[in-house]
Amino acid sequence: MNSTADKMFGHSPVFTRALNAARMVAGTDAPVLIAGEPGSGKALMAREIHAASRHSKGEFRVIGCAGIDACQLEAALMATANGSTLYLDEVADLSLETQAKLLHFIESVEARHSGFPAVRVLASTGTDLMARQLAGQFREDLYYRLHVVPLVVPPLRERGDDIVLLLKQFTADLARYHGRKAPRYSVTARNLVKQYRWPGNVRELRNFCERMVILMPGAIVQPADMPPEMRRDVAIAKQSGLFSLPENGIDLFELEGDIIRQALSMSGGNRSKAARLLGLTRDTLLYRIQKHAIET
């Protein structure tokens, strides 16, 4: 399926910086260690690097490191062709024995092809690899072989500008894929989506969109239609305070305009009712509507 799920997608500053760094390192053959939470898009970033590299016409070979034994890893490494990109998914899960096999492979490739490695090595980790190395659970020599250029894929909760953008794009893509009419999201449902922590990151958001496309084709999604964990998570967050400032800050002017638009939407365009929702006088609301050039 050719969709948002198959590529890195977003415009938030923290995401754009990470993507630009990936594209810069793609022009080299340096090993890259990609860190990030589960579902944040580490494999997609690795594919972006491969696609923009001199190895792009070669194979993008993925080795899942969880549960693989030394013999299986050695066979997979030996089957890696010259001119390809080798992506080691969750490299922290390798046992010390398999780490030794990987180190030997990297050293042998570099020895045979000094200057320009015939195999580009990319690795990902969802855990603190340095902490594992300091604890004796990950080889120091292998750590520094992989940790040449570290990149971090930001979690979705830090990409506030991208959440609704991805919500709309995933919904449209998946509706086409399943041959169904795309559902729409009410203002309160979109607010719930923006306030949720998304522990499963982009993968969880895509799964949510697919669920809505299948169960509510063409309907307007309301908070009551959304998963209980989303409603519960936001309710718990609200108990700790009226508003939680994101780590990357906010645009206060943009936030004020968005809140006014929500109040107008919830009141059906009735300015007096919208003013009451916001605790403002009608004249103050009219002034702020003009300030933000909001069409009503």
Coordinates of C-alpha atoms in Angstrom, one line a residue:
M1 CA 0.0 0.0 0.0
N2 CA 1.6 3.3 -1.1
S3 CA 0.6 5.6 1.7
T4 CA 1.7 7.7 4.6
A5 CA 2.5 4.5 6.4
D6 CA 5.3 3.8 3.9
K7 CA 7.3 7.0 4.4
M8 CA 8.3 9.6 6.9
F9 CA 5.6 12.3 7.0
G10 CA 5.2 15.4 9.1
H11 CA 6.1 19.1 9.4
S12 CA 6.7 19.7 13.1
P13 CA 10.1 21.3 13.9
V14 CA 11.4 18.4 16.0
F15 CA 10.5 15.9 13.3
T16 CA 11.8 18.0 10.5
R17 CA 15.2 18.3 12.3
A18 CA 15.5 14.6 12.7
L19 CA 14.5 13.9 9.0
N20 CA 17.0 16.5 7.7
A21 CA 19.8 14.9 9.8
A22 CA 18.9 11.5 8.3
R23 CA 19.1 12.9 4.8
M24 CA 22.4 14.5 5.5
V25 CA 24.0 11.3 6.8
A26 CA 22.5 9.3 3.9
G27 CA 25.1 10.8 1.6
T28 CA 27.9 9.1 3.6
D29 CA 28.7 5.4 4.4
A30 CA 28.9 6.0 8.1
P31 CA 27.1 3.6 10.4
V32 CA 24.0 5.0 11.9
L33 CA 22.3 4.1 15.2
I34 CA 18.6 5.1 15.2
A35 CA 17.0 5.4 18.7
G36 CA 13.3 5.9 19.4
E37 CA 10.3 4.5 21.2
P38 CA 8.4 1.5 19.7
G39 CA 6.2 2.6 16.8
S40 CA 7.9 5.9 16.3
G41 CA 9.2 5.1 12.8
K42 CA 12.8 3.9 13.3
A43 CA 12.6 1.4 10.3
L44 CA 11.1 4.1 8.1
M45 CA 14.0 6.4 8.9
A46 CA 16.4 3.6 8.0
R47 CA 14.6 3.2 4.7
E48 CA 14.8 7.0 4.1
I49 CA 18.6 6.8 4.6
H50 CA 18.9 3.8 2.3
A51 CA 16.8 5.5 -0.4
A52 CA 19.0 8.6 -0.4
S53 CA 22.3 6.7 -0.3
R54 CA 24.6 5.3 -2.9
H55 CA 23.3 1.8 -1.9
S56 CA 19.8 2.7 -2.9
K57 CA 19.8 0.3 -5.9
G58 CA 20.9 -2.5 -3.7
E59 CA 18.8 -4.6 -1.3
F60 CA 17.5 -3.2 2.0
R61 CA 18.1 -6.2 4.2
V62 CA 16.4 -6.4 7.6
I63 CA 17.6 -8.6 10.4
G64 CA 15.4 -8.8 13.4
C65 CA 17.7 -9.1 16.4
A66 CA 15.1 -10.3 19.0
G67 CA 15.5 -14.0 19.7
I68 CA 18.0 -14.7 16.9
D69 CA 20.8 -17.1 17.8
A70 CA 24.5 -17.0 16.7
C71 CA 24.1 -19.5 13.9
Q72 CA 21.0 -17.8 12.5
L73 CA 22.7 -14.4 12.6
E74 CA 25.8 -15.6 11.0
A75 CA 23.8 -17.2 8.1
A76 CA 21.8 -14.0 7.6
L77 CA 25.0 -11.9 7.6
M78 CA 26.7 -14.1 5.1
A79 CA 23.7 -13.8 2.8
T80 CA 24.0 -10.0 2.7
A81 CA 25.1 -9.0 -0.7
N82 CA 27.7 -6.3 -1.6
G83 CA 26.1 -3.0 -2.4
S84 CA 23.2 -3.4 0.0
T85 CA 22.1 -1.8 3.2
L86 CA 22.0 -3.9 6.3
Y87 CA 19.4 -2.8 8.9
L88 CA 19.7 -4.4 12.4
D89 CA 16.3 -4.0 14.0
E90 CA 16.5 -3.7 17.9
V91 CA 20.2 -4.4 18.0
A92 CA 20.2 -4.3 21.9
D93 CA 18.4 -7.6 21.9
L94 CA 21.4 -9.5 20.6
S95 CA 23.1 -11.8 23.1
L96 CA 26.8 -11.3 23.8
E97 CA 27.6 -14.3 21.6
T98 CA 25.7 -12.9 18.6
Q99 CA 27.2 -9.5 19.2
A100 CA 30.6 -11.1 18.7
K101 CA 29.4 -12.5 15.3
L102 CA 28.2 -9.1 14.2
L103 CA 31.4 -7.4 15.2
H104 CA 33.4 -9.9 13.3
F105 CA 31.2 -9.3 10.2
I106 CA 31.6 -5.5 10.4
E107 CA 35.3 -5.7 10.8
S108 CA 35.7 -8.2 7.9
V109 CA 33.6 -6.0 5.6
E110 CA 35.7 -2.9 6.5
A111 CA 38.9 -4.8 6.0
R112 CA 38.0 -6.1 2.5
H113 CA 36.7 -2.7 1.4
S114 CA 38.7 0.0 3.0
G115 CA 37.4 3.5 2.5
F116 CA 33.9 2.6 1.1
P117 CA 32.2 -0.4 2.8
A118 CA 30.4 -2.7 0.4
V119 CA 27.6 -3.0 3.0
R120 CA 26.0 0.0 4.7
V121 CA 25.2 -0.8 8.4
L122 CA 22.2 0.8 10.1
A123 CA 20.9 -0.3 13.5
S124 CA 18.0 0.7 15.7
T125 CA 17.3 0.5 19.4
G126 CA 14.3 1.2 21.6
T127 CA 16.4 1.1 24.8
D128 CA 19.4 3.1 26.1
L129 CA 22.2 1.2 24.4
M130 CA 24.9 3.1 26.3
A131 CA 23.4 2.1 29.7
R132 CA 23.4 -1.6 28.5
Q133 CA 27.0 -1.2 27.4
L134 CA 28.0 0.3 30.8
A135 CA 26.2 -2.6 32.5
G136 CA 28.2 -5.1 30.6
Q137 CA 25.2 -6.3 28.5
F138 CA 26.5 -4.9 25.2
R139 CA 30.0 -5.0 23.9
E140 CA 31.9 -1.7 24.1
D141 CA 33.8 -2.3 20.9
L142 CA 30.5 -3.1 19.0
Y143 CA 28.8 -0.1 20.5
Y144 CA 31.3 2.3 19.2
R145 CA 31.3 0.6 15.7
L146 CA 27.5 1.3 15.5
H147 CA 27.4 4.6 17.4
V148 CA 29.1 6.7 14.7
V149 CA 26.1 8.9 13.9
P150 CA 23.3 8.7 16.4
L151 CA 19.8 9.8 15.3
V152 CA 16.7 10.0 17.5
V153 CA 13.2 9.6 16.1
P154 CA 10.9 11.8 18.2
P155 CA 7.9 10.3 19.9
L156 CA 4.5 11.3 18.5
R157 CA 3.5 13.2 21.7
E158 CA 6.3 15.7 20.9
R159 CA 5.0 16.2 17.4
G160 CA 1.9 18.1 18.2
D161 CA 1.8 19.8 14.9
D162 CA 1.8 16.4 13.1
I163 CA -0.9 14.5 15.0
V164 CA -4.0 15.8 13.2
L165 CA -2.1 15.9 9.9
L166 CA -1.3 12.2 10.2
L167 CA -4.9 11.5 11.5
K168 CA -6.4 12.9 8.3
Q169 CA -3.8 11.3 5.9
F170 CA -4.0 7.9 7.5
T171 CA -7.7 8.0 7.4
A172 CA -7.8 9.0 3.7
D173 CA -5.2 6.4 2.7
L174 CA -6.9 3.6 4.6
A175 CA -10.3 4.4 3.4
R176 CA -9.1 4.1 -0.2
Y177 CA -7.3 0.9 0.6
H178 CA -10.4 -0.7 2.2
G179 CA -12.8 0.8 -0.4
R180 CA -14.8 2.6 2.2
K181 CA -15.9 6.2 2.8
A182 CA -13.6 8.0 5.2
P183 CA -15.0 8.9 8.6
R184 CA -14.8 12.4 9.9
Y185 CA -13.8 13.5 13.3
S186 CA -15.8 15.9 15.5
V187 CA -13.9 18.9 17.1
T188 CA -14.0 17.1 20.5
A189 CA -12.7 13.9 19.0
R190 CA -9.8 15.7 17.3
N191 CA -9.0 17.4 20.6
L192 CA -8.9 14.0 22.3
V193 CA -6.6 12.7 19.6
K194 CA -4.3 15.7 20.2
Q195 CA -4.3 15.3 24.0
Y196 CA -3.6 11.6 24.1
R197 CA -0.1 10.5 24.9
W198 CA 0.2 7.9 22.1
P199 CA 2.4 5.4 23.8
G200 CA 2.4 3.3 20.6
N201 CA 3.3 6.4 18.6
V202 CA 2.7 6.5 14.9
R203 CA 1.9 2.8 14.7
E204 CA -0.8 3.2 17.3
L205 CA -2.3 6.2 15.5
R206 CA -2.4 4.3 12.2
N207 CA -4.1 1.3 13.9
F208 CA -6.7 3.7 15.4
C209 CA -7.4 5.2 12.0
E210 CA -7.9 1.8 10.4
R211 CA -10.3 0.8 13.2
M212 CA -12.4 3.9 12.6
V213 CA -12.4 3.4 8.8
I214 CA -13.6 -0.2 9.2
L215 CA -16.1 0.3 12.0
M216 CA -17.4 3.8 11.2
P217 CA -17.2 4.4 7.4
G218 CA -18.6 7.8 6.5
A219 CA -19.7 8.6 10.1
I220 CA -18.7 11.4 12.4
V221 CA -16.5 10.0 15.1
Q222 CA -17.3 11.3 18.6
P223 CA -15.3 10.7 21.8
A224 CA -17.8 7.9 22.8
D225 CA -16.7 6.0 19.7
M226 CA -13.0 6.1 20.6
P227 CA -11.0 3.5 22.5
P228 CA -11.5 3.6 26.3
E229 CA -7.7 3.9 26.9
M230 CA -7.7 7.2 25.0
R231 CA -10.6 8.7 27.0
R232 CA -9.1 7.4 30.3
D233 CA -5.6 8.7 29.5
V234 CA -6.9 12.2 28.8
A235 CA -9.2 12.2 31.9
I236 CA -6.2 11.3 34.1
A237 CA -4.1 14.1 32.5
K238 CA -6.9 16.6 33.2
Q239 CA -7.0 15.7 36.9
S240 CA -3.4 16.8 37.3
G241 CA -4.1 20.3 35.9
L242 CA -6.2 22.3 33.5
F243 CA -3.4 22.4 30.9
S244 CA 0.0 20.6 30.5
L245 CA 2.6 22.6 28.6
P246 CA 4.3 20.3 26.0
E247 CA 8.1 19.8 26.3
N248 CA 8.6 21.6 23.0
G249 CA 6.4 24.6 24.0
I250 CA 3.4 26.1 22.2
D251 CA 2.4 29.0 20.0
L252 CA 0.1 31.0 22.4
F253 CA -1.4 33.0 19.6
E254 CA -2.2 29.9 17.6
L255 CA -3.6 28.2 20.7
E256 CA -5.9 31.1 21.4
G257 CA -7.2 31.1 17.9
D258 CA -7.8 27.3 17.9
I259 CA -9.7 27.5 21.2
I260 CA -12.0 30.2 19.8
R261 CA -12.7 28.2 16.7
Q262 CA -13.5 25.2 18.9
A263 CA -15.9 27.3 21.0
L264 CA -17.6 28.6 17.8
S265 CA -17.9 25.1 16.4
M266 CA -19.3 23.7 19.7
S267 CA -21.9 26.6 19.9
G268 CA -22.9 26.1 16.2
G269 CA -21.6 29.6 15.4
N270 CA -23.6 31.3 18.2
R271 CA -21.2 34.0 19.4
S272 CA -23.0 34.6 22.7
K273 CA -22.9 30.9 23.6
A274 CA -19.3 30.7 22.5
A275 CA -18.4 33.7 24.7
R276 CA -20.0 31.9 27.7
L277 CA -18.0 28.7 27.0
L278 CA -14.8 30.8 27.1
G279 CA -15.8 33.0 30.1
L280 CA -15.6 36.1 28.0
T281 CA -18.0 39.0 27.2
R282 CA -19.5 39.0 23.7
D283 CA -17.6 42.1 22.8
T284 CA -14.2 40.6 24.0
L285 CA -14.9 37.5 21.9
L286 CA -15.7 39.7 18.8
Y287 CA -12.4 41.5 19.2
R288 CA -10.5 38.3 19.4
I289 CA -12.4 36.8 16.4
Q290 CA -11.2 39.9 14.4
K291 CA -7.7 39.6 15.8
H292 CA -7.4 36.1 14.5
A293 CA -9.3 36.8 11.2
I294 CA -11.7 33.9 12.0
E295 CA -14.5 33.5 9.5
T296 CA -17.9 32.9 11.1

